C-alpha positions as MATLAB code, in Angstrom:
seq = 'FLPETIDRVKQQTYKNFEIIIVNDGSDDPHTINVLTELSKDNSLTILHKENGRMSSARNYGVKHAKGGIIVPLDADDYFHPTFFEKAVPLLFSDPQIGVVTSYIRKFGKDTGLFKVRGGNIYNFLFSNQCPACAMIKRTCWDEIGGYDEEMKLGFEDWEFYLRLTAAGYKVHVIPKALFYYRQTHKSTLHNDTYPNKGILVDYILKKHKDVY';
ca = [
      64.052 -109.457  -62.817;
      63.850 -112.971  -60.996;
      60.762 -114.276  -62.845;
      62.134 -113.196  -66.181;
      65.500 -114.951  -65.397;
      63.904 -118.089  -64.461;
      61.668 -118.177  -67.620;
      64.836 -117.786  -69.651;
      66.313 -120.632  -67.940;
      63.585 -122.747  -68.696;
      63.789 -121.900  -72.486;
      67.079 -123.726  -72.658;
      67.316 -126.334  -75.277;
      69.122 -128.705  -73.159;
      66.615 -129.687  -70.462;
      68.395 -131.976  -67.944;
      68.999 -129.468  -65.138;
      67.748 -128.314  -61.686;
      67.140 -124.638  -60.752;
      68.217 -123.538  -57.246;
      67.376 -120.188  -56.032;
      69.299 -118.819  -53.086;
      67.783 -115.873  -50.978;
      70.794 -114.320  -49.444;
      69.152 -112.827  -46.448;
      66.851 -110.646  -48.156;
      63.659 -109.369  -46.141;
      62.465 -107.148  -48.833;
      59.010 -107.183  -49.052;
      58.528 -107.265  -52.732;
      61.479 -109.889  -53.131;
      59.537 -112.097  -50.629;
      56.410 -111.846  -52.405;
      58.217 -112.911  -55.531;
      59.873 -115.923  -54.034;
      56.574 -116.646  -52.465;
      54.992 -116.795  -55.768;
      57.771 -118.590  -57.355;
      57.632 -121.268  -54.772;
      54.435 -122.565  -56.251;
      56.489 -123.997  -58.993;
      57.577 -127.527  -57.884;
      60.370 -127.483  -60.369;
      62.246 -124.935  -58.341;
      64.245 -125.386  -55.109;
      64.146 -122.036  -53.005;
      66.808 -121.658  -50.312;
      67.095 -119.142  -47.624;
      70.160 -118.096  -45.585;
      71.588 -115.242  -43.688;
      73.348 -112.663  -45.742;
      76.827 -113.480  -46.915;
      76.914 -111.886  -50.284;
      77.825 -113.345  -53.641;
      80.561 -116.295  -52.699;
      78.546 -117.382  -49.662;
      75.350 -117.519  -51.617;
      76.734 -119.345  -54.551;
      78.661 -121.932  -52.436;
      75.478 -122.536  -50.450;
      73.613 -123.122  -53.722;
      76.301 -125.583  -54.851;
      76.042 -127.601  -51.575;
      72.508 -128.596  -52.389;
      72.863 -129.191  -56.084;
      72.669 -132.714  -57.215;
      74.403 -132.650  -60.803;
      77.994 -132.862  -62.035;
      77.741 -129.550  -63.588;
      77.352 -125.991  -61.956;
      76.166 -122.966  -63.757;
      76.014 -119.960  -61.340;
      73.572 -117.208  -62.740;
      72.728 -113.728  -61.099;
      69.117 -112.924  -60.785;
      69.193 -110.324  -63.493;
      71.120 -112.091  -66.266;
      70.417 -114.683  -68.546;
      71.660 -117.216  -71.225;
      71.032 -117.653  -74.906;
      68.768 -120.612  -75.174;
      71.205 -122.761  -76.723;
      74.283 -122.062  -74.013;
      73.607 -125.307  -72.312;
      73.411 -127.521  -75.404;
      76.591 -125.963  -76.767;
      78.551 -125.774  -73.413;
      77.970 -129.364  -72.084;
      79.756 -131.353  -74.873;
      82.588 -129.097  -74.771;
      82.939 -129.134  -71.128;
      83.579 -132.898  -71.386;
      85.498 -132.920  -74.599;
      88.998 -132.498  -72.869;
      89.865 -133.218  -69.089;
      91.818 -130.018  -68.893;
      88.687 -127.987  -69.547;
      86.978 -126.900  -66.262;
      84.738 -124.120  -67.409;
      82.983 -123.289  -70.611;
      82.036 -119.675  -71.331;
      81.173 -117.355  -74.155;
      81.388 -113.667  -75.164;
      79.337 -111.439  -73.138;
      76.632 -109.158  -74.501;
      76.004 -106.177  -72.169;
      72.567 -104.533  -72.074;
      70.749 -102.059  -70.096;
      72.472  -98.888  -68.699;
      75.528  -99.789  -70.921;
      75.639 -101.845  -74.170;
      78.445 -103.515  -76.154;
      80.085 -106.862  -76.683;
      82.916 -108.112  -74.398;
      85.111 -110.828  -75.949;
      86.727 -112.781  -72.973;
      89.737 -114.841  -73.560;
      89.420 -117.559  -71.140;
      92.541 -119.719  -71.525;
      95.106 -120.797  -68.772;
      96.510 -119.081  -65.661;
      98.624 -116.397  -67.859;
      95.303 -115.002  -69.152;
      93.990 -114.437  -65.664;
      97.010 -112.961  -63.985;
      96.180 -109.265  -64.477;
      92.450 -109.393  -65.387;
      89.519 -111.671  -65.108;
      88.823 -113.350  -68.409;
      85.628 -115.181  -67.648;
      82.295 -114.181  -66.040;
      80.791 -115.589  -62.903;
      77.902 -116.852  -64.896;
      79.599 -119.713  -66.687;
      79.275 -123.491  -66.808;
      81.791 -125.286  -64.566;
      82.623 -129.042  -63.950;
      81.338 -130.002  -60.318;
      84.811 -131.960  -59.804;
      86.898 -129.016  -60.441;
      84.516 -126.698  -58.334;
      85.012 -129.264  -55.321;
      88.848 -129.482  -55.817;
      89.504 -125.982  -55.647;
      86.761 -125.340  -52.699;
      84.297 -122.866  -54.471;
      84.300 -119.158  -53.788;
      86.539 -117.402  -51.145;
      83.676 -116.292  -48.797;
      86.045 -113.487  -47.518;
      85.612 -111.659  -50.842;
      82.256 -109.863  -50.127;
      82.871 -106.889  -52.378;
      83.693 -108.415  -55.841;
      86.231 -110.068  -57.852;
      85.426 -113.335  -55.973;
      85.070 -114.771  -59.541;
      88.426 -113.640  -60.623;
      90.105 -115.075  -57.742;
      88.184 -118.543  -58.255;
      89.395 -118.672  -61.753;
      92.838 -117.951  -60.661;
      92.790 -121.056  -58.445;
      90.941 -123.082  -61.018;
      93.680 -122.283  -63.859;
      96.581 -122.584  -61.280;
      95.365 -126.081  -60.544;
      95.969 -126.796  -64.318;
      92.480 -126.313  -65.706;
      91.801 -124.031  -68.593;
      88.618 -121.893  -69.527;
      86.896 -122.651  -72.996;
      85.215 -119.668  -74.719;
      82.491 -120.133  -77.221;
      83.241 -117.280  -79.724;
      79.584 -116.114  -79.746;
      77.538 -113.781  -77.234;
      75.743 -116.444  -75.551;
      75.507 -114.632  -71.855;
      73.462 -111.620  -71.506;
      74.836 -109.308  -68.716;
      72.427 -106.492  -67.406;
      73.922 -103.230  -66.695;
      72.103 -100.883  -63.899;
      72.901  -98.374  -61.483;
      72.608 -100.704  -58.482;
      75.227 -103.356  -59.716;
      77.823 -104.573  -57.252;
      80.675 -104.137  -59.963;
      80.147 -100.325  -60.178;
      78.972  -99.756  -56.440;
      81.391 -102.103  -54.523;
      84.030 -103.542  -56.712;
      85.314 -100.461  -58.671;
      85.269  -98.395  -55.502;
      87.449 -100.771  -53.538;
      89.286 -102.337  -56.500;
      93.028 -101.408  -54.724;
      91.858 -103.375  -51.644;
      90.635 -106.493  -53.588;
      93.611 -106.518  -55.930;
      95.940 -106.206  -52.903;
      94.025 -109.293  -51.399;
      94.455 -111.509  -54.479;
      98.116 -110.473  -54.840;
      98.969 -111.435  -51.314;
      96.818 -114.516  -51.434;
      98.557 -115.812  -54.736;
     101.902 -114.322  -54.075;
     103.511 -117.953  -55.249;
     101.563 -117.705  -58.659;
     102.702 -114.148  -59.094;
];
C-alpha cells in the first residue's frame, strides 16, 4: 500500500511539507523493491534502521524531520486531501492545542465511522481518543520526548497522548472524517495489541500512577 499512501499525501492541498519513509528493518524482497522504486523520487527521504517497532520507527523519522509540525502516517492509511490545509491553522490557533485530529473512517475488512473525542487528560484516562496518525506540534513532541520505545505491542499512541495532555496540552478534533484507517487481517491492533491488552494497560497504569 505504500505507493498509494505516498500518492495520497502528495494530493494534499497544503503543499509545504516533506515526506520521510522509515523502513523499520524489513528485508522482505517485495518491500525492498518498492522502496528502491520510490527512491527514484528525489522529493522523498527514505531511511533504513534495525527493527524496533512503531515507537522506534516514528521517533527515528522525527529526528530527521526539518519542520515544526509532525504528522505520523502508517504505510497503509491516508488523509483526506484537505486535512493539512484545515489542521495547520487550528494547530496554531491556541497555544494549548498540541494536536489536531479528525473523525476516523474505517475501510477494508471492517468499515464504519469512529468519532474520537480528543480534549484534555480526562478524556484519555480510560481510552485513547486520538489516532497515532494526527498533526502534532514539534515543540510538544520534543517536550514530552516522543513515543515510549518500550511499548512494542501497541497503545504507544495512547500513552503518548496521556503524557501530552498531562503536560497541559489538548487535542482538537475536526468533526469530519478526514483520516482513513485501513482494516486488514495483519493489523498490529488485532494481532498484537488486543491479545496483550492486559499487559499494556498494566504498564500504562504503573507508569502514570500519579495521574490516575
